[in-house]
Coordinates of C-alpha atoms in Angstrom, one line a residue:
Chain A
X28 CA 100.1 -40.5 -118.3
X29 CA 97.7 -39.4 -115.6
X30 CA 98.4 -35.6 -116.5
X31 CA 98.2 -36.3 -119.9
X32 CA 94.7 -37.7 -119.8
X33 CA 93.8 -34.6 -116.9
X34 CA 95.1 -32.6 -119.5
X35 CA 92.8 -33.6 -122.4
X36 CA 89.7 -34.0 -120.0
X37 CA 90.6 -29.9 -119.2
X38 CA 90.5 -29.0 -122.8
X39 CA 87.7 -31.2 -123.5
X40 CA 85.8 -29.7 -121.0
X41 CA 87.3 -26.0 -121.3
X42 CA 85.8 -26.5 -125.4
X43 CA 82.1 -27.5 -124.1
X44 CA 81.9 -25.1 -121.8
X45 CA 82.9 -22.4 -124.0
X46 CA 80.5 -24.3 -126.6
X47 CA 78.1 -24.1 -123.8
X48 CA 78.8 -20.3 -122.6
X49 CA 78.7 -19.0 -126.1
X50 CA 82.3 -17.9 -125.8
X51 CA 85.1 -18.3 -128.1
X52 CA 87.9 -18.4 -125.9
X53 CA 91.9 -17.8 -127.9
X54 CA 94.4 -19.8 -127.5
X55 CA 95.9 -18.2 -123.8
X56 CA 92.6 -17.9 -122.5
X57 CA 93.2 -14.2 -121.8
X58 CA 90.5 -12.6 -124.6
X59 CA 86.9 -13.9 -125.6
X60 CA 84.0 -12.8 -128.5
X61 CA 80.4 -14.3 -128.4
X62 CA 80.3 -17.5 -130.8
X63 CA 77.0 -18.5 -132.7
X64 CA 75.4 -19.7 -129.6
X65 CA 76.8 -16.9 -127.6
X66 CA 74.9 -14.6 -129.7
X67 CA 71.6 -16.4 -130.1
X68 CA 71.7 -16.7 -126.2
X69 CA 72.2 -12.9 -126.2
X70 CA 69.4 -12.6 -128.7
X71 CA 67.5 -14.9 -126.6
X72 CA 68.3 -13.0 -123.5
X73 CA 67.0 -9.2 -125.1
X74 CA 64.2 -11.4 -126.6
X75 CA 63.0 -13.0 -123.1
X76 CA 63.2 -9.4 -121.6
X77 CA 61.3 -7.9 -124.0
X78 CA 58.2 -10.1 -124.0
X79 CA 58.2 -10.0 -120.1
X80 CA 58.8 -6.1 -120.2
X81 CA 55.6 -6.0 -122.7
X82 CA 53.3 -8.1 -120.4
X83 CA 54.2 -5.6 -117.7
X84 CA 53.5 -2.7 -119.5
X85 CA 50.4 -3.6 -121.1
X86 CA 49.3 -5.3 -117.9
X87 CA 49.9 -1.9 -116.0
X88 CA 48.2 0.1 -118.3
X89 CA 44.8 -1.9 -117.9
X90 CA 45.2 -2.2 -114.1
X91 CA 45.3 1.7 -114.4
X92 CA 42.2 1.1 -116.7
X93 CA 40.8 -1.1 -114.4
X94 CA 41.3 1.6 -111.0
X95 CA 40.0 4.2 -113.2
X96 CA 36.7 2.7 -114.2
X97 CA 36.2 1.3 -110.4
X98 CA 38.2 3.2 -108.4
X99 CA 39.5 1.8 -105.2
X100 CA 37.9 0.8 -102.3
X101 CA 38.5 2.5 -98.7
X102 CA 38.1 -0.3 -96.6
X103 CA 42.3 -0.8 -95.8
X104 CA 41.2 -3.8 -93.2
X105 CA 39.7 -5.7 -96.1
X106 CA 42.6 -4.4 -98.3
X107 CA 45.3 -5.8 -96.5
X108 CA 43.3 -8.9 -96.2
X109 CA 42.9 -9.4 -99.3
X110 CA 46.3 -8.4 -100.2
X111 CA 47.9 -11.5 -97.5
X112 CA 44.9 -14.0 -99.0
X113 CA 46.4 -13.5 -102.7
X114 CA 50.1 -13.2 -101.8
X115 CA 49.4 -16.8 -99.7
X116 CA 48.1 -18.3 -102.8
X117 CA 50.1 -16.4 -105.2
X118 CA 53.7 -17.9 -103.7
X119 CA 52.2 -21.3 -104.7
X120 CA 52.0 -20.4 -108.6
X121 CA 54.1 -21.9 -111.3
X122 CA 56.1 -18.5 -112.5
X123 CA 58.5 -16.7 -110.2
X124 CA 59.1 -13.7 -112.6
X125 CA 55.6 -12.4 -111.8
X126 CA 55.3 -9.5 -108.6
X127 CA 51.6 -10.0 -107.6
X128 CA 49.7 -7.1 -106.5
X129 CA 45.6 -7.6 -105.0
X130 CA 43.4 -5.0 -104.7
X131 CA 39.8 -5.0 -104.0
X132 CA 37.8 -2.4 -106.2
X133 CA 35.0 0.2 -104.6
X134 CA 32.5 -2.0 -106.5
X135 CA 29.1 -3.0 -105.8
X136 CA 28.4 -5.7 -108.1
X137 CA 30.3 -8.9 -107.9
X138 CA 32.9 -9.6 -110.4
X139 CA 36.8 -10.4 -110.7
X140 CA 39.6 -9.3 -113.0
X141 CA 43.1 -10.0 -114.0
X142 CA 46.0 -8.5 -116.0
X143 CA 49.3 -9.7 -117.0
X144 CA 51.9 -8.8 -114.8
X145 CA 50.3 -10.0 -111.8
X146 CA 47.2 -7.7 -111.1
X147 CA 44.3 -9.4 -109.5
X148 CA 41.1 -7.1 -108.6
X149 CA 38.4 -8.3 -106.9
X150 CA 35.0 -5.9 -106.3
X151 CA 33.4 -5.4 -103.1
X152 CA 30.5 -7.2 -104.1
X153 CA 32.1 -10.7 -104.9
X154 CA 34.0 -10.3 -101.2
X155 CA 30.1 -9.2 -99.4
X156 CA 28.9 -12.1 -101.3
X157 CA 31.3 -15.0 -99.9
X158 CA 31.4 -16.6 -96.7
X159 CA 35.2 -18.0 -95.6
X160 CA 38.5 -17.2 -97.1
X161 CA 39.2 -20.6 -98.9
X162 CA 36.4 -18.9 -101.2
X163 CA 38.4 -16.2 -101.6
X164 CA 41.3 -18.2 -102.0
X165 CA 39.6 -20.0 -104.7
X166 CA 38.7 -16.5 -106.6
X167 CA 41.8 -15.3 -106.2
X168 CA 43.6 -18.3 -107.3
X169 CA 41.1 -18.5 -110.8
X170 CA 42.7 -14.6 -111.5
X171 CA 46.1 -16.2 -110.4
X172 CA 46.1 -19.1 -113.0
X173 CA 44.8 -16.6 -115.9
X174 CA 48.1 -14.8 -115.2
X175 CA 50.3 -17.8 -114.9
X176 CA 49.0 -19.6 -118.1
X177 CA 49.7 -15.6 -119.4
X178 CA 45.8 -16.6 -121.0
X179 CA 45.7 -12.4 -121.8
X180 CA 49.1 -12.8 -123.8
X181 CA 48.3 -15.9 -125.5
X182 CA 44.6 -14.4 -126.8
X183 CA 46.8 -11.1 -127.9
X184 CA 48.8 -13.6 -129.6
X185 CA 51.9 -11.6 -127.5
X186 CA 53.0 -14.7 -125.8
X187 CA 56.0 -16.2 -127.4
X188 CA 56.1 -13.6 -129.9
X189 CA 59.6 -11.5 -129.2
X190 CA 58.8 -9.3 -132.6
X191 CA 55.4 -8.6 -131.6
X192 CA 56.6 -7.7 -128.3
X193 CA 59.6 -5.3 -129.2
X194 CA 57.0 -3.4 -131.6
X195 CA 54.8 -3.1 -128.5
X196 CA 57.2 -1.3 -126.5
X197 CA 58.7 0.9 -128.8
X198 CA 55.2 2.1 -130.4
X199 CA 53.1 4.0 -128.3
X200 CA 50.4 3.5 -130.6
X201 CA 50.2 -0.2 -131.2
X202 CA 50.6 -0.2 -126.8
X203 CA 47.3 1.7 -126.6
X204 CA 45.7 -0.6 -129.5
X205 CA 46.7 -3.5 -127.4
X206 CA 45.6 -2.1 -124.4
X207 CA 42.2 -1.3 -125.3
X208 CA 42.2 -5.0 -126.9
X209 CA 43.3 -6.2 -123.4
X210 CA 40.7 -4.3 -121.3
X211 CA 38.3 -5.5 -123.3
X212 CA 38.9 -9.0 -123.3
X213 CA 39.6 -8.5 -119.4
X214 CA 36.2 -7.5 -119.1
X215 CA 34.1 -10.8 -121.5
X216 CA 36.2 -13.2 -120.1
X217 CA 39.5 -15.0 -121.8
X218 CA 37.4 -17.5 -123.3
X219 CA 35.5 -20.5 -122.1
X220 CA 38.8 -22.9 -122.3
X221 CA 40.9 -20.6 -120.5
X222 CA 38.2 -19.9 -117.8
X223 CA 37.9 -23.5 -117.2
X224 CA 41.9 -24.4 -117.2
X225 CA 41.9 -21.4 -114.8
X226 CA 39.0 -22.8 -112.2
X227 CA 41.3 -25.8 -112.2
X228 CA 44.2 -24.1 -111.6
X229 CA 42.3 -22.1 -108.8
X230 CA 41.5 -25.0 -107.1
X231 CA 45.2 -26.7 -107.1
X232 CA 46.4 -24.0 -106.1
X233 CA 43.8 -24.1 -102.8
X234 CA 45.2 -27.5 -102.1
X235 CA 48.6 -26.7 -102.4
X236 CA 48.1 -23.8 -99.9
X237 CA 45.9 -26.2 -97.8
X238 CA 42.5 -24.5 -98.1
X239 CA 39.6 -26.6 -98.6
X240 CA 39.7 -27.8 -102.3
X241 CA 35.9 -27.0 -103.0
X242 CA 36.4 -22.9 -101.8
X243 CA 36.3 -22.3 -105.5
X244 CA 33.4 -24.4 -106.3
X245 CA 31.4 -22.8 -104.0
X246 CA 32.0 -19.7 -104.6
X247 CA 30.7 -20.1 -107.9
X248 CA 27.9 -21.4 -106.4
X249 CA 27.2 -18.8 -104.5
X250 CA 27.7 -16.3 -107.5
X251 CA 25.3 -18.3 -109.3
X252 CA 23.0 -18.2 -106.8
X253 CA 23.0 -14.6 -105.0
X254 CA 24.9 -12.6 -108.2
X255 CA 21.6 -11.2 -109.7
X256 CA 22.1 -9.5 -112.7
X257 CA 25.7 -9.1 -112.5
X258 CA 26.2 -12.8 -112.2
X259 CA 24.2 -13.6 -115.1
X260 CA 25.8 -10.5 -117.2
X261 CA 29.2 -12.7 -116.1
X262 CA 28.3 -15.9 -117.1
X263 CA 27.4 -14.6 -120.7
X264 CA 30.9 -13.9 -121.0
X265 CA 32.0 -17.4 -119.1
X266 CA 31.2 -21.1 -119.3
X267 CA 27.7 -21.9 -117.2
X268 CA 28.4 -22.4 -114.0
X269 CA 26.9 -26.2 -114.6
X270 CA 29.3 -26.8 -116.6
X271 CA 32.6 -24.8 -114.3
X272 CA 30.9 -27.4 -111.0
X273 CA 30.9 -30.4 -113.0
X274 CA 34.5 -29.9 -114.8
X275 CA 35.7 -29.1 -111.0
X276 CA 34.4 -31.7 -109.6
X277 CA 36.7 -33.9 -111.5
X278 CA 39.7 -31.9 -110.5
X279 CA 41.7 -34.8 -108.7
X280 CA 42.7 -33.3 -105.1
X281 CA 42.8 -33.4 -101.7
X282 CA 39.9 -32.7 -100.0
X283 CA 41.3 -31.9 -96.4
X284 CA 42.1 -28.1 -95.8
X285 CA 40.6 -25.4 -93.9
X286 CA 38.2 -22.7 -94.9
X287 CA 38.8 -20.0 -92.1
X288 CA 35.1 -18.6 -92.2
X289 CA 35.6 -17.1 -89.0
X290 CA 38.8 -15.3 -90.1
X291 CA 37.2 -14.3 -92.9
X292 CA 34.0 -12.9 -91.5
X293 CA 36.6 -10.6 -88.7
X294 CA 38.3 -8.8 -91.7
X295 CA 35.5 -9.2 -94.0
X296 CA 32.9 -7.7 -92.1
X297 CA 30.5 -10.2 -94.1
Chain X
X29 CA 72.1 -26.3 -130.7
X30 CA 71.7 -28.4 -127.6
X31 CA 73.1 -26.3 -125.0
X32 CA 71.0 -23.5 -126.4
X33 CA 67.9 -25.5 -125.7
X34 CA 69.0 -27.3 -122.7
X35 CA 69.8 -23.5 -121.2
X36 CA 66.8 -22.2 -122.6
X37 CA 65.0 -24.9 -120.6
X38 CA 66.2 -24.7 -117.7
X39 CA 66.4 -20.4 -118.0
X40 CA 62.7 -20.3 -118.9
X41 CA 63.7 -19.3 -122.6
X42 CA 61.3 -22.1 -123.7
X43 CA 58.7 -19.8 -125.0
X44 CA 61.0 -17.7 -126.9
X45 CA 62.8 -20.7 -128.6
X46 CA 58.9 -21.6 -129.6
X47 CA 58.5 -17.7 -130.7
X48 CA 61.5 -18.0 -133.0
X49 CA 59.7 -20.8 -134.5
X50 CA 56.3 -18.9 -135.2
X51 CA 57.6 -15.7 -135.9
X52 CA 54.3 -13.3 -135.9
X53 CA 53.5 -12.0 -139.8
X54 CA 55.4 -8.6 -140.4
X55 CA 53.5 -5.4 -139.6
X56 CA 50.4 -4.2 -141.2
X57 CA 50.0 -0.5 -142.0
X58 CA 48.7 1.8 -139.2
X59 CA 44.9 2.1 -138.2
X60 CA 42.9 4.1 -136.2
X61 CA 45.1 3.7 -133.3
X62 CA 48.1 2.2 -135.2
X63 CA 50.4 -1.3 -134.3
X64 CA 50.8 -3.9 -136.6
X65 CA 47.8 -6.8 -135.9
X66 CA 50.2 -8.9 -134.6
X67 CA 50.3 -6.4 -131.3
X68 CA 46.7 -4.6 -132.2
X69 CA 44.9 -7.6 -130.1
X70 CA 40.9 -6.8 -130.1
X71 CA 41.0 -3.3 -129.5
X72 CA 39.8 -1.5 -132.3
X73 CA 37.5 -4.2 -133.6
X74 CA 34.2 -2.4 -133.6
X75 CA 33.9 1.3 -132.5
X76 CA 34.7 4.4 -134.9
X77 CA 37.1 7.2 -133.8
X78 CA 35.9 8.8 -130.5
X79 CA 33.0 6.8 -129.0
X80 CA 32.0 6.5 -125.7
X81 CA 33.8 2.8 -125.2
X82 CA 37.2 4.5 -125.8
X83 CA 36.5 7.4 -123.5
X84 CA 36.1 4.8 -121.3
X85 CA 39.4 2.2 -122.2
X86 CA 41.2 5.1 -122.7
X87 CA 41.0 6.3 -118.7
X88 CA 44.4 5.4 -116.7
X89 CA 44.8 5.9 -113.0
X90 CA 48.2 5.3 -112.4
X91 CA 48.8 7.1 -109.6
X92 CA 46.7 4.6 -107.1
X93 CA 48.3 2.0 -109.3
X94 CA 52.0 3.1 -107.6
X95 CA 50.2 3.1 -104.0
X96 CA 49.5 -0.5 -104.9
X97 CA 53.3 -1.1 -105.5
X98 CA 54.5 0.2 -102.3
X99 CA 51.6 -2.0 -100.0
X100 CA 52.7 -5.8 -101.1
X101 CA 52.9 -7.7 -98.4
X102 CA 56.6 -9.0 -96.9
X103 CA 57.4 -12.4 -97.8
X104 CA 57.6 -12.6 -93.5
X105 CA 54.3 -10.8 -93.3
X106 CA 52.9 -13.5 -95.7
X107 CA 54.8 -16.7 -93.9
X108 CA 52.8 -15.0 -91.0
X109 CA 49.1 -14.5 -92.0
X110 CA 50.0 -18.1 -93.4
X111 CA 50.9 -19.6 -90.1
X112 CA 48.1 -17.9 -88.5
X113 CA 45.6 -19.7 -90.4
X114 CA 47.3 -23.2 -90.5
X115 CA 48.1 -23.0 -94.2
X116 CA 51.6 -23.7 -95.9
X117 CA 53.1 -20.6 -96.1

């Protein structure tokens, strides 16, 4: 009786799982073919690669843009500092599929960039004009949360899409259309919702890293206040700074955490 | 139909399942710098063939791009710099 009903609770289970698994298994076990779900977990599978293969590509190609236009800077202390600030922040972000890279651009006024795939740029200027590295964490983490919330590939209307996607990749054409349609958004912002869910983001990230929650905040401030032109060009293309403090200052988080301004200050040279 | 979406949920397949749904409208014929609209984005909203904004969108330095690559930081170099500053690594 026992190995009777072990026997029916194996087949039962050996039928879900192959229900499960996608596999039609014969009668003896020893040969298998994809069922239904099998192949709609395949198509799934080709589908998920594709759309994550077309963020990288079209992300890489305006990161390229991006170096080209700026060009890199020389200082390899601040470099390296900048790349350990991101990659700290960066390991507290909500995709895993994403290889972060940080680079700060040979730029003199201050600004900030991201592209899908995981590049973050950051000028010169923005760094000169910041005084501890929970600001910079709080820069860094806004670029971050663009990526994350893949804001880039939702305005392309790429995210999500696995036709749109495969057409990308196998049309060199429609790539460089896209591409010059990312760069450009790149550069007048992702849109005043996005910019704001990314300022929050920024900051939750800061708190789950342990900076102070309000490096963000006041690195906006300081944008606002010392960015001259360049700031003002910026917040054309973003929501006022008003408005950015005031929706951060209802972020709910905790406001312990350290700003490392002396840390900052010995790589920063500020 | 449930093991499909309780794999693609826990796989990260979620957005593709909501693709399916909202399949992108079939391709347009070419433009300027071709792709259907679905993958055209806002590149080619404005300028005519050859101005000065796509001398400038069409530069690429890719070759800084792959020094990049090879200087991310260790996950141990991170965990580090982390400790250093009292922050969770």
């Amino acid at each position: 009786m026992k190995a009777k009903i072990s026997g029916s609770i194996l087949v039962a289970s050996l039928a879900l799982l192959a229900g499960c698994t996608g596999l039609q298994i014969d009668e003896r076990g020893k040969s298998y073919k994809f069922n239904d779900t099998g192949r709609k977990l395949v198509a799934a599978k080709d589908a998920l690669s594709a759309m994550m293969q077309a963020e990288s590509t079209l992300g890489r190609e305006a990161a390229a843009n991006v170096i080209a236009r700026y060009g890199l800077s020389d200082n390899e202390k601040l470099q390296k500092y900048v790349r350990l600030v991101g990659a700290t922040v960066a390991r507290k972000a909500k995709r895993k599929d994403v290889t972060w890279r940080f680079a700060v651009l040979d730029e003199k006024a201050p600004n900030a960039f991201s592209a899908p795939g995981g590049y973050i740029f950051v000028t010169e200027g923005l760094v000169k004009l910041l005084n501890d590295e929970a600001q910079l964490a709080g820069v860094l983490g806004h670029e971050v949360g663009h990526v994350d919330e893949k804001h880039a590939m939702n305005e392309l209307r790429l995210a999500g899409t696995a036709d749109a996607a495969t057409q990308l990749l196998g049309d060199k054409a429609a790539l460089k259309g896209a591409a010059r349609g990312l760069i450009k958004l790149m550069d007048r912002g992702y849109g005043r919702g996005h910019e704001l869910d990314a300022d929050k983001f920024g900051t939750l990230l800061l708190s789950r890293v342990g900076y102070d929650t309000t490096g963000l905040a006041r690195a906006l401030a300081k944008l606002a206040e010392k960015g001259g032109e360049a700031a003002k060009k910026f917040e054309s293309r973003h929501p006022p700074y008003e408005a950015r403090l005031e929706a951060l200052g209802k972020v709910n988080v905790d406001e312990k955490g350290v700003s490392l301004a002396s840390r900052f200050r010995q790589h920063s040279g500020s | 139909m449930l093991c499909l979406a309780a794999l693609a949920s826990a796989s990260g397949l979620g957005d593709f399942v909501k693709g399916v749904m909202k399949v992108t409208s079939g391709t347009s014929s070419p433009k300027r710098t071709g792709g259907s609209a679905a993958v055209r984005g806002l590149g080619e909203e404005e300028e005519g063939a050859g101005s000065a904004s796509d001398a400038v969108e069409d530069k690429r330095e890719f070759g800084q791009l792959d020094r990049l690559d090879k200087k991310i930081p260790t996950t141990e170099e991170v965990e580090k710099f982390a400790k250093e500053g009292g922050l969770e690594g």
